PDB file of C-alpha atoms and ligand atoms in Angstrom:
ATOM      1  CA  MET A   1       3.555   3.641  -9.300  1.00 50.00           C
ATOM      2  CA  SER A   2       6.945   3.294 -10.584  1.00 49.00           C
ATOM      3  CA  LEU A   3       8.784   0.595  -7.884  1.00 52.00           C
ATOM      4  CA  PRO A   4      12.607   1.915  -6.708  1.00 51.00           C
ATOM      5  CA  SER A   5      14.773   0.151  -8.825  1.00 52.00           C
ATOM      6  CA  ASP A   6      16.614  -1.839  -6.394  1.00 58.00           C
ATOM      7  CA  HIS A   7      13.941  -3.544  -4.589  1.00 63.00           C
ATOM      8  CA  PRO A   8      15.052  -3.774  -1.216  1.00 75.00           C
ATOM      9  CA  VAL A   9      12.507  -5.568  -0.033  1.00 81.00           C
ATOM     10  CA  LEU A  10      13.277  -8.462  -2.593  1.00 90.00           C
ATOM     11  CA  THR A  11      16.721  -9.519  -0.891  1.00 91.00           C
ATOM     12  CA  PRO A  12      14.419 -11.531   2.137  1.00 93.00           C
ATOM     13  CA  ILE A  13      12.938 -13.508  -0.657  1.00 95.00           C
ATOM     14  CA  ALA A  14      16.512 -15.149  -1.918  1.00 95.00           C
ATOM     15  CA  ASN A  15      17.346 -15.423   1.495  1.00 94.00           C
ATOM     16  CA  ASP A  16      14.204 -17.603   2.702  1.00 96.00           C
ATOM     17  CA  LEU A  17      13.825 -20.045  -0.965  1.00 96.00           C
ATOM     18  CA  ALA A  18      17.255 -20.851   0.038  1.00 95.00           C
ATOM     19  CA  SER A  19      16.798 -21.787   3.825  1.00 95.00           C
ATOM     20  CA  GLN A  20      13.932 -22.686   3.698  1.00 95.00           C
ATOM     21  CA  GLY A  21      12.616 -23.776  -0.090  1.00 95.00           C
ATOM     22  CA  TRP A  22       9.426 -20.403   0.409  1.00 97.00           C
ATOM     23  CA  SER A  23       9.080 -16.900   1.239  1.00 97.00           C
ATOM     24  CA  HIS A  24       5.951 -15.064   2.234  1.00 96.00           C
ATOM     25  CA  GLN A  25       6.127 -11.123   1.799  1.00 95.00           C
ATOM     26  CA  CYS A  26       3.566  -8.873   3.121  1.00 92.00           C
ATOM     27  CA  LEU A  27       2.896  -5.574   1.648  1.00 83.00           C
ATOM     28  CA  ILE A  28       5.622  -6.107  -1.071  1.00 90.00           C
ATOM     29  CA  LEU A  29       3.283  -4.128  -4.106  1.00 94.00           C
ATOM     30  CA  PRO A  30       3.039  -0.579  -3.512  1.00 93.00           C
ATOM     31  CA  ALA A  31      -0.742   0.545  -2.810  1.00 94.00           C
ATOM     32  CA  ASP A  32      -1.621   1.875  -5.931  1.00 95.00           C
ATOM     33  CA  LEU A  33       0.279  -0.658  -8.268  1.00 96.00           C
ATOM     34  CA  THR A  34      -1.844  -3.571  -6.134  1.00 97.00           C
ATOM     35  CA  GLY A  35      -5.082  -1.337  -6.767  1.00 97.00           C
ATOM     36  CA  ALA A  36      -4.617  -0.981 -10.287  1.00 98.00           C
ATOM     37  CA  LEU A  37      -3.913  -4.925 -10.460  1.00 98.00           C
ATOM     38  CA  ALA A  38      -7.239  -5.276  -8.893  1.00 98.00           C
ATOM     39  CA  ASP A  39      -8.716  -3.063 -11.664  1.00 97.00           C
ATOM     40  CA  GLU A  40      -7.243  -4.630 -14.499  1.00 96.00           C
ATOM     41  CA  CYS A  41      -7.896  -8.057 -13.152  1.00 96.00           C
ATOM     42  CA  ARG A  42     -11.706  -7.041 -12.144  1.00 95.00           C
ATOM     43  CA  ALA A  43     -12.129  -5.092 -16.094  1.00 95.00           C
ATOM     44  CA  ARG A  44     -10.699  -8.326 -17.972  1.00 92.00           C
ATOM     45  CA  GLY A  45     -13.647  -9.964 -15.868  1.00 92.00           C
ATOM     46  CA  ALA A  46     -16.079  -7.728 -16.562  1.00 91.00           C
ATOM     47  CA  ALA A  47     -15.015  -7.766 -20.861  1.00 90.00           C
ATOM     48  CA  GLY A  48     -15.373 -11.409 -21.014  1.00 90.00           C
ATOM     49  CA  ALA A  49     -11.263 -11.994 -20.791  1.00 90.00           C
ATOM     50  CA  LEU A  50     -10.495 -13.966 -17.962  1.00 89.00           C
ATOM     51  CA  ALA A  51     -11.172 -17.962 -19.564  1.00 90.00           C
ATOM     52  CA  PRO A  52     -12.280 -20.899 -17.054  1.00 89.00           C
ATOM     53  CA  ALA A  53      -8.138 -22.232 -16.508  1.00 81.00           C
ATOM     54  CA  SER A  54      -7.022 -25.551 -17.216  1.00 78.00           C
ATOM     55  CA  ILE A  55      -4.676 -28.074 -15.814  1.00 73.00           C
ATOM     56  CA  GLY A  56      -2.272 -29.965 -17.049  1.00 73.00           C
ATOM     57  CA  ARG A  57      -0.814 -28.645 -21.177  1.00 68.00           C
ATOM     58  CA  GLY A  58      -0.461 -29.292 -24.460  1.00 69.00           C
ATOM     59  CA  ASP A  59      -3.001 -32.326 -25.154  1.00 62.00           C
ATOM     60  CA  GLY A  60      -3.057 -33.095 -21.888  1.00 66.00           C
ATOM     61  CA  GLN A  61      -4.608 -30.278 -21.415  1.00 66.00           C
ATOM     62  CA  GLN A  62      -8.199 -30.023 -19.294  1.00 65.00           C
ATOM     63  CA  VAL A  63     -10.584 -27.841 -18.171  1.00 62.00           C
ATOM     64  CA  ARG A  64     -11.694 -29.427 -14.529  1.00 64.00           C
ATOM     65  CA  GLU A  65     -13.946 -27.247 -12.644  1.00 62.00           C
ATOM     66  CA  GLY A  66     -13.924 -30.383  -9.290  1.00 66.00           C
ATOM     67  CA  VAL A  67     -10.481 -29.932  -9.339  1.00 85.00           C
ATOM     68  CA  ARG A  68      -9.786 -25.394 -10.225  1.00 87.00           C
ATOM     69  CA  GLY A  69     -12.393 -22.834 -10.203  1.00 89.00           C
ATOM     70  CA  ASP A  70     -10.583 -19.906 -11.153  1.00 91.00           C
ATOM     71  CA  ARG A  71     -10.437 -17.562 -14.363  1.00 92.00           C
ATOM     72  CA  ILE A  72      -7.541 -16.639 -15.940  1.00 93.00           C
ATOM     73  CA  GLN A  73      -5.503 -13.891 -18.511  1.00 93.00           C
ATOM     74  CA  TRP A  74      -1.749 -14.544 -19.534  1.00 94.00           C
ATOM     75  CA  LEU A  75      -0.256 -11.130 -19.191  1.00 95.00           C
ATOM     76  CA  GLU A  76       1.823  -9.988 -22.012  1.00 95.00           C
ATOM     77  CA  PRO A  77       3.998  -6.973 -21.748  1.00 95.00           C
ATOM     78  CA  GLY A  78       2.422  -3.726 -22.999  1.00 95.00           C
ATOM     79  CA  GLN A  79      -1.020  -3.921 -21.666  1.00 93.00           C
ATOM     80  CA  SER A  80      -0.848  -1.698 -19.423  1.00 95.00           C
ATOM     81  CA  ALA A  81       1.447   0.621 -17.245  1.00 96.00           C
ATOM     82  CA  ALA A  82       0.617  -1.403 -13.755  1.00 97.00           C
ATOM     83  CA  SER A  83       1.203  -5.476 -15.502  1.00 96.00           C
ATOM     84  CA  ASP A  84       4.513  -4.169 -16.896  1.00 97.00           C
ATOM     85  CA  ALA A  85       5.313  -2.254 -13.493  1.00 96.00           C
ATOM     86  CA  TYR A  86       4.799  -5.890 -11.865  1.00 97.00           C
ATOM     87  CA  LEU A  87       6.279  -7.008 -15.000  1.00 97.00           C
ATOM     88  CA  THR A  88       9.527  -5.232 -13.855  1.00 96.00           C
ATOM     89  CA  LEU A  89       9.876  -6.087 -10.161  1.00 95.00           C
ATOM     90  CA  MET A  90       9.728  -9.834 -11.383  1.00 97.00           C
ATOM     91  CA  ASP A  91      13.071  -9.375 -13.824  1.00 96.00           C
ATOM     92  CA  GLU A  92      14.211  -7.868 -10.926  1.00 95.00           C
ATOM     93  CA  LEU A  93      13.650 -10.820  -8.455  1.00 96.00           C
ATOM     94  CA  ARG A  94      14.331 -13.216 -11.464  1.00 97.00           C
ATOM     95  CA  GLN A  95      17.753 -11.324 -11.504  1.00 96.00           C
ATOM     96  CA  LEU A  96      18.611 -11.315  -7.998  1.00 95.00           C
ATOM     97  CA  LEU A  97      17.586 -15.112  -7.403  1.00 96.00           C
ATOM     98  CA  ASN A  98      20.094 -16.389 -10.089  1.00 96.00           C
ATOM     99  CA  ARG A  99      22.996 -13.266  -8.755  1.00 95.00           C
ATOM    100  CA  GLU A 100      22.063 -15.282  -5.514  1.00 93.00           C
ATOM    101  CA  LEU A 101      21.192 -19.044  -5.654  1.00 94.00           C
ATOM    102  CA  TYR A 102      22.965 -18.896  -9.285  1.00 94.00           C
ATOM    103  CA  LEU A 103      19.393 -20.671  -9.975  1.00 94.00           C
ATOM    104  CA  GLY A 104      19.178 -19.686 -13.741  1.00 95.00           C
ATOM    105  CA  LEU A 105      15.985 -18.876 -14.224  1.00 97.00           C
ATOM    106  CA  GLU A 106      14.977 -17.747 -18.321  1.00 96.00           C
ATOM    107  CA  ASP A 107      11.800 -16.432 -17.957  1.00 95.00           C
ATOM    108  CA  PHE A 108       7.992 -15.119 -16.397  1.00 97.00           C
ATOM    109  CA  GLU A 109       5.107 -16.296 -17.300  1.00 95.00           C
ATOM    110  CA  CYS A 110       2.591 -15.012 -15.717  1.00 96.00           C
ATOM    111  CA  HIS A 111      -1.755 -14.845 -15.409  1.00 96.00           C
ATOM    112  CA  PHE A 112      -4.616 -12.412 -13.360  1.00 97.00           C
ATOM    113  CA  ALA A 113      -7.032 -15.115 -11.822  1.00 97.00           C
ATOM    114  CA  CYS A 114     -10.006 -14.276 -10.336  1.00 96.00           C
ATOM    115  CA  TYR A 115     -11.463 -17.432  -7.835  1.00 96.00           C
ATOM    116  CA  PRO A 116     -15.321 -16.447  -7.380  1.00 95.00           C
ATOM    117  CA  PRO A 117     -17.097 -16.954  -3.794  1.00 97.00           C
ATOM    118  CA  GLY A 118     -16.961 -20.978  -3.156  1.00 96.00           C
ATOM    119  CA  ALA A 119     -13.739 -21.949  -5.663  1.00 95.00           C
ATOM    120  CA  PHE A 120     -10.911 -23.321  -4.986  1.00 95.00           C
ATOM    121  CA  TYR A 121      -8.046 -25.467  -6.329  1.00 95.00           C
ATOM    122  CA  GLN A 122      -7.090 -28.463  -4.498  1.00 94.00           C
ATOM    123  CA  LYS A 123      -3.296 -29.962  -3.905  1.00 94.00           C
ATOM    124  CA  HIS A 124      -1.332 -29.804  -6.614  1.00 93.00           C
ATOM    125  CA  LEU A 125       2.288 -29.512  -8.013  1.00 92.00           C
ATOM    126  CA  ASP A 126       3.217 -26.491 -10.185  1.00 91.00           C
ATOM    127  CA  ARG A 127       5.146 -28.792 -12.351  1.00 82.00           C
ATOM    128  CA  PHE A 128       3.518 -30.986 -15.611  1.00 73.00           C
ATOM    129  CA  ARG A 129       4.568 -34.627 -15.863  1.00 66.00           C
ATOM    130  CA  ASP A 130       6.281 -33.526 -19.542  1.00 69.00           C
ATOM    131  CA  ASP A 131       7.745 -30.021 -18.851  1.00 75.00           C
ATOM    132  CA  ASP A 132      10.151 -29.360 -15.541  1.00 82.00           C
ATOM    133  CA  ARG A 133      10.934 -26.073 -16.397  1.00 91.00           C
ATOM    134  CA  ARG A 134       8.817 -23.964 -14.081  1.00 92.00           C
ATOM    135  CA  ALA A 135      11.229 -23.654 -10.925  1.00 95.00           C
ATOM    136  CA  VAL A 136       9.625 -20.728  -8.579  1.00 97.00           C
ATOM    137  CA  SER A 137       6.250 -20.513  -8.471  1.00 97.00           C
ATOM    138  CA  VAL A 138       5.284 -16.754  -7.399  1.00 98.00           C
ATOM    139  CA  VAL A 139       1.700 -15.320  -6.412  1.00 98.00           C
ATOM    140  CA  ALA A 140       0.515 -12.006  -5.648  1.00 98.00           C
ATOM    141  CA  TYR A 141      -2.539 -10.902  -4.332  1.00 98.00           C
ATOM    142  CA  LEU A 142      -4.447  -7.792  -5.169  1.00 98.00           C
ATOM    143  CA  ASN A 143      -7.633  -8.066  -2.344  1.00 98.00           C
ATOM    144  CA  ALA A 144      -8.151  -4.554   0.167  1.00 95.00           C
ATOM    145  CA  ASP A 145      -8.736  -5.830   3.681  1.00 96.00           C
ATOM    146  CA  TRP A 146      -9.018  -9.165   3.452  1.00 97.00           C
ATOM    147  CA  GLN A 147     -10.422 -10.565   6.588  1.00 97.00           C
ATOM    148  CA  PRO A 148      -9.149 -14.337   8.384  1.00 97.00           C
ATOM    149  CA  GLU A 149     -12.807 -15.274   8.388  1.00 98.00           C
ATOM    150  CA  GLN A 150     -13.367 -14.975   4.561  1.00 98.00           C
ATOM    151  CA  GLY A 151     -11.176 -18.616   3.954  1.00 98.00           C
ATOM    152  CA  GLY A 152      -9.427 -18.563   0.728  1.00 98.00           C
ATOM    153  CA  GLU A 153      -5.638 -19.147   2.184  1.00 98.00           C
ATOM    154  CA  LEU A 154      -3.016 -20.681   0.545  1.00 98.00           C
ATOM    155  CA  ARG A 155      -1.834 -23.715   1.895  1.00 98.00           C
ATOM    156  CA  LEU A 156       1.098 -25.254   1.539  1.00 98.00           C
ATOM    157  CA  TYR A 157       2.228 -28.709   2.264  1.00 97.00           C
ATOM    158  CA  LEU A 158       5.929 -27.770   3.780  1.00 96.00           C
ATOM    159  CA  ALA A 159       8.827 -30.472   5.188  1.00 92.00           C
ATOM    160  CA  GLN A 160       7.999 -27.975   8.050  1.00 90.00           C
ATOM    161  CA  GLY A 161       4.379 -28.835   8.356  1.00 95.00           C
ATOM    162  CA  GLU A 162       1.351 -26.933   7.077  1.00 97.00           C
ATOM    163  CA  ARG A 163       1.744 -23.272   6.287  1.00 97.00           C
ATOM    164  CA  ASP A 164      -1.808 -21.671   5.808  1.00 98.00           C
ATOM    165  CA  VAL A 165      -1.609 -17.916   4.196  1.00 97.00           C
ATOM    166  CA  LEU A 166      -4.520 -15.169   3.693  1.00 98.00           C
ATOM    167  CA  PRO A 167      -4.541 -13.582   0.516  1.00 98.00           C
ATOM    168  CA  GLU A 168      -3.634 -10.247   1.795  1.00 97.00           C
ATOM    169  CA  GLY A 169      -3.443  -7.464  -0.897  1.00 97.00           C
ATOM    170  CA  GLY A 170       0.035  -6.504  -1.537  1.00 96.00           C
ATOM    171  CA  SER A 171       1.747  -9.253   0.196  1.00 97.00           C
ATOM    172  CA  LEU A 172       3.881 -11.930  -2.442  1.00 97.00           C
ATOM    173  CA  VAL A 173       4.493 -15.691  -1.649  1.00 98.00           C
ATOM    174  CA  VAL A 174       7.459 -17.214  -3.819  1.00 98.00           C
ATOM    175  CA  PHE A 175       8.320 -21.064  -3.462  1.00 97.00           C
ATOM    176  CA  LEU A 176       9.942 -23.635  -4.928  1.00 96.00           C
ATOM    177  CA  SER A 177       7.213 -25.215  -7.565  1.00 94.00           C
ATOM    178  CA  ALA A 178       9.032 -28.810  -7.638  1.00 92.00           C
ATOM    179  CA  ASP A 179       9.434 -28.794  -3.770  1.00 93.00           C
ATOM    180  CA  VAL A 180       6.261 -27.588  -2.245  1.00 95.00           C
ATOM    181  CA  PRO A 181       2.353 -28.948  -2.954  1.00 95.00           C
ATOM    182  CA  HIS A 182      -0.438 -26.628  -1.949  1.00 96.00           C
ATOM    183  CA  GLU A 183      -3.722 -25.638  -2.643  1.00 97.00           C
ATOM    184  CA  VAL A 184      -6.122 -23.041  -2.578  1.00 97.00           C
ATOM    185  CA  LEU A 185      -9.317 -22.817   0.083  1.00 97.00           C
ATOM    186  CA  PRO A 186     -12.300 -21.538  -1.018  1.00 97.00           C
ATOM    187  CA  ALA A 187     -13.696 -18.455   0.407  1.00 98.00           C
ATOM    188  CA  SER A 188     -16.508 -16.276   0.901  1.00 98.00           C
ATOM    189  CA  ARG A 189     -15.477 -13.411  -1.358  1.00 97.00           C
ATOM    190  CA  GLU A 190     -13.846 -12.539  -5.094  1.00 97.00           C
ATOM    191  CA  ARG A 191     -10.525 -14.096  -4.492  1.00 98.00           C
ATOM    192  CA  LEU A 192      -7.992 -11.782  -7.481  1.00 98.00           C
ATOM    193  CA  SER A 193      -4.426 -12.547  -7.821  1.00 98.00           C
ATOM    194  CA  LEU A 194      -1.240 -12.802 -10.096  1.00 97.00           C
ATOM    195  CA  THR A 195       0.325 -16.237 -10.399  1.00 97.00           C
ATOM    196  CA  GLY A 196       3.312 -16.701 -12.133  1.00 96.00           C
ATOM    197  CA  TRP A 197       6.227 -19.197 -12.384  1.00 96.00           C
ATOM    198  CA  PHE A 198       9.695 -18.563 -13.152  1.00 97.00           C
ATOM    199  CA  ARG A 199      11.495 -20.824 -15.875  1.00 95.00           C
ATOM    200  CA  ARG A 200      14.860 -22.074 -16.544  1.00 94.00           C
ATOM    201  CA  ARG A 201      15.393 -22.934 -20.519  1.00 86.00           C
ATOM    202  CA  GLY A 202      14.992 -27.311 -21.841  1.00 77.00           C
ATOM    203  CA  GLY A 203      11.891 -28.516 -22.945  1.00 57.00           C
ATOM    204  CA  PRO A 204       9.671 -30.889 -23.221  1.00 52.00           C
ATOM    205  CA  LEU A 205      11.468 -34.083 -21.682  1.00 52.00           C
TER     206      LEU A 205
HETATM  207  C1  OGA B 301      -1.577 -21.666  -9.029  1.00 87.82           C
HETATM  208  C2  OGA B 301      -2.127 -22.059  -7.623  1.00 87.82           C
HETATM  209  C3  OGA B 301      -2.386 -20.063  -5.097  1.00 87.82           C
HETATM  210  C4  OGA B 301      -3.132 -18.964  -4.915  1.00 87.82           C
HETATM  211  O1  OGA B 301      -2.724 -20.817  -9.292  1.00 87.82           O
HETATM  212  O2  OGA B 301      -1.079 -22.781  -9.582  1.00 87.82           O
HETATM  213  O3  OGA B 301      -1.629 -22.170  -6.770  1.00 87.82           O
HETATM  214  O4  OGA B 301      -2.910 -18.521  -4.206  1.00 87.82           O
HETATM  215  N1  OGA B 301      -2.284 -20.723  -7.403  1.00 87.82           N
HETATM  216  O5  OGA B 301      -3.592 -18.648  -5.923  1.00 87.82           O
HETATM  217 MN1   MN B 302      -0.133 -24.323  -8.028  1.00 87.82          MN
END
């Protein structure tokens, strides 16, 4: 499950972010890592560890299934070999983006997400009104053999128009959190992902 230390597939992400504000990379995660992360997400779900996701933060937090219907659990270092391998890869991406784009990204927060069939997440921006630390969003998909007719697309509202991305296992979508409104469309099967954010220094405004 180890990844090459200078993961060459990460380089195009920096170039895409600089030129167009988003990047989609297929099959970026090794198959064994994707499978182990999917198993872990399902095991956390079976153990009752995934909780209904909320919107907003702090006192303004609320669960609203009409807005988002996924169940989540945050990742912490040391929970499993697979989640540690993913966090290591994300730290390489963080350092690459800082080197190439001078983004000043300080840390990474990330959660497993499971959308049951029919669940969705309405159009939104990944930035809280009272906290502008989230700078770059990263979603890794964990779904083997996803078929287009199963839905579950991530729809990105870009300056160039709308783009739909299928949640295919091993693929990664990266975008600038403040610039790209997006939504998750309902799927006919369970949809698993790891969603995370690189954050800049700073605090609540
Ligand atoms: C989110 C989100 C996208 C996806 O959790 O904020 O937009 O494709 N997720 O799961
Ligand atoms: Mn989002």
